[in-house]
GROMACS .gro file of C-alpha atoms in nm:
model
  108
    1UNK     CA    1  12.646   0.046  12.926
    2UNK     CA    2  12.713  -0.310  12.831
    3UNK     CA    3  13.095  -0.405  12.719
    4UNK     CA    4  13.048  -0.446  12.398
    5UNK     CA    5  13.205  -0.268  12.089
    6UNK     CA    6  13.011   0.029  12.162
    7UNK     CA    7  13.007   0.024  12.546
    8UNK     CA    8  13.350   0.020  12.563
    9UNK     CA    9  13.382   0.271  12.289
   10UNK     CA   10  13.127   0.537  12.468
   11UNK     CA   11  13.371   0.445  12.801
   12UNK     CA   12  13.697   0.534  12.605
   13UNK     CA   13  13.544   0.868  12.500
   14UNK     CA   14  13.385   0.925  12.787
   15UNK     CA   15  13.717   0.899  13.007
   16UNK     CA   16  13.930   1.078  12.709
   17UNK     CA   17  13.669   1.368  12.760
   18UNK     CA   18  13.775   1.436  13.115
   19UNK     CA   19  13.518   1.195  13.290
   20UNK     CA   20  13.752   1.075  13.568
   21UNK     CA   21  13.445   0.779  13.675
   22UNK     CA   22  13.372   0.550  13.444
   23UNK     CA   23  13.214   0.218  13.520
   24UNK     CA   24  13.081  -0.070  13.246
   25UNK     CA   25  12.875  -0.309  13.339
   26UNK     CA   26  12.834  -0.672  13.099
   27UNK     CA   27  12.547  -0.866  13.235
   28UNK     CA   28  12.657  -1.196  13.050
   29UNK     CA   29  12.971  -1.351  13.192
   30UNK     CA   30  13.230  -1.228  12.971
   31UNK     CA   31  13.296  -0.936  12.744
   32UNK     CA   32  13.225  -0.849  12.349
   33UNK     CA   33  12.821  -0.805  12.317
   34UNK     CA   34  12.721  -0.815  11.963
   35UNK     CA   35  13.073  -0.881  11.852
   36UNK     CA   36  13.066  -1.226  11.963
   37UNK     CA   37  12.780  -1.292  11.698
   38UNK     CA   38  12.946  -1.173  11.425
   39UNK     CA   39  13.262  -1.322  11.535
   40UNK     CA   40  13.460  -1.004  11.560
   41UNK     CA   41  13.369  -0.904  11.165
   42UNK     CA   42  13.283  -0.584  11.138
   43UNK     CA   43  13.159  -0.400  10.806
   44UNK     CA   44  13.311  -0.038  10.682
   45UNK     CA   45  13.353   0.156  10.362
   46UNK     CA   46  13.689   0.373  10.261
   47UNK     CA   47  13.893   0.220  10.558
   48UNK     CA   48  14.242   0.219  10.585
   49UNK     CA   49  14.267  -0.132  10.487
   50UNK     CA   50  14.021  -0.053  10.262
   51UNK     CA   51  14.220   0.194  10.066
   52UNK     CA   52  14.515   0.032  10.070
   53UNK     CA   53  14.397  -0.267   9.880
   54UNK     CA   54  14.192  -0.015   9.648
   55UNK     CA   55  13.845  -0.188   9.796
   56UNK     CA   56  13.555   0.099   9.746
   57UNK     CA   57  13.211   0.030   9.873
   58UNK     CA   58  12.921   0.289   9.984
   59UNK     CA   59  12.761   0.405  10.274
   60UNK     CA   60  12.433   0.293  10.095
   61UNK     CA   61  12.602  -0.054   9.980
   62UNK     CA   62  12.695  -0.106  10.335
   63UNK     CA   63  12.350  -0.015  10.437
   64UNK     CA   64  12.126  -0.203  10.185
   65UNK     CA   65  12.344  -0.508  10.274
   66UNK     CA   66  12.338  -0.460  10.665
   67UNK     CA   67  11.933  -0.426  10.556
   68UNK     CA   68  11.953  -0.761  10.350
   69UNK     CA   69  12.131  -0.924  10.624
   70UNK     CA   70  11.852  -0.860  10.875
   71UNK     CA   71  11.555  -0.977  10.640
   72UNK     CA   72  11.477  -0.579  10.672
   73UNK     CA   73  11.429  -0.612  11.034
   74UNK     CA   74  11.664  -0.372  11.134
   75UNK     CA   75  11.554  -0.041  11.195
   76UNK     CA   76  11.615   0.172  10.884
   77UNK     CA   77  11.708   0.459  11.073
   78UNK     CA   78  11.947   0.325  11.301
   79UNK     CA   79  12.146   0.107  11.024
   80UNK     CA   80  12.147   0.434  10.857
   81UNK     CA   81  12.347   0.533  11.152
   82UNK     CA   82  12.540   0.272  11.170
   83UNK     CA   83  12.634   0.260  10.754
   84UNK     CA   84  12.742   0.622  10.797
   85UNK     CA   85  12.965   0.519  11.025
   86UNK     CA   86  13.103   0.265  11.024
   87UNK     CA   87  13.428   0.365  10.854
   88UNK     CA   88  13.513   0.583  11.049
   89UNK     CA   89  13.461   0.358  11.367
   90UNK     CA   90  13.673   0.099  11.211
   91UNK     CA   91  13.946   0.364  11.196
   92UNK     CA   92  13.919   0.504  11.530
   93UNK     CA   93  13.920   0.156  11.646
   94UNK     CA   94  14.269   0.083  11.488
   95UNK     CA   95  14.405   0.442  11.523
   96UNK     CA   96  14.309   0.549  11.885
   97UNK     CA   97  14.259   0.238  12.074
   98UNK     CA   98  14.490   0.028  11.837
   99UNK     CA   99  14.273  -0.273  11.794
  100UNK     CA  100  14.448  -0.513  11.604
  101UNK     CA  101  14.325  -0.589  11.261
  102UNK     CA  102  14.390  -0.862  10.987
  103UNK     CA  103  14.515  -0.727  10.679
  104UNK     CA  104  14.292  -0.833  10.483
  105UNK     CA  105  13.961  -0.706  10.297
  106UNK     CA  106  13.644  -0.956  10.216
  107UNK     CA  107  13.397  -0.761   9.956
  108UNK     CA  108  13.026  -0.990   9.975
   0.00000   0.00000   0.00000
């Protein structure tokens, strides 16, 4: 696995699941895979932050926009995925690995 957001995510559970060997390999010369696109901006519905500023948005919202994003090119079933998750994921990231977040919420 690479060491991006979900590399290092799959290696977290992975070792928190009693896996005592856990290796990740980036072949680019520094960490953050897809994150370094986007910048470190990641998308989620009913988040903590979220909630707290009384933002709501969809599973489907998040996925027709990831879909828009892409010019459709994404594959539907995977962004499916990814809009059903990525709440959650945003959560566990602050929560369990304590990833810093701004406090802030941006609604496009």
């Amino acid at each position: 696995m690479g060491c991006g957001p979900a590399g290092i995510s799959a290696a977290v559970e992975a070792a928190d699941n009693g896996c005592e060997n856990v290796i990740i390999i980036e072949k680019i010369g520094t960490i953050g895979g897809t994150a370094l696109i986007s910048e470190g901006i990641l998308s989620g519905y009913e988040t903590h932050l979220a909630k707290k500023f009384d933002v709501h948005v969809t599973a489907d919202e998040c996925y027709d926009r990831m879909m828009e994003l892409s010019n459709y090119r994404n594959d539907p079933e995977l962004t499916r995925i990814t809009a059903e998750k990525c709440g959650e994921t945003i959560d566990w990231l602050m929560d369990v690995l304590k990833v810093p977040f701004e406090d802030e919420v941006v609604v496009n």
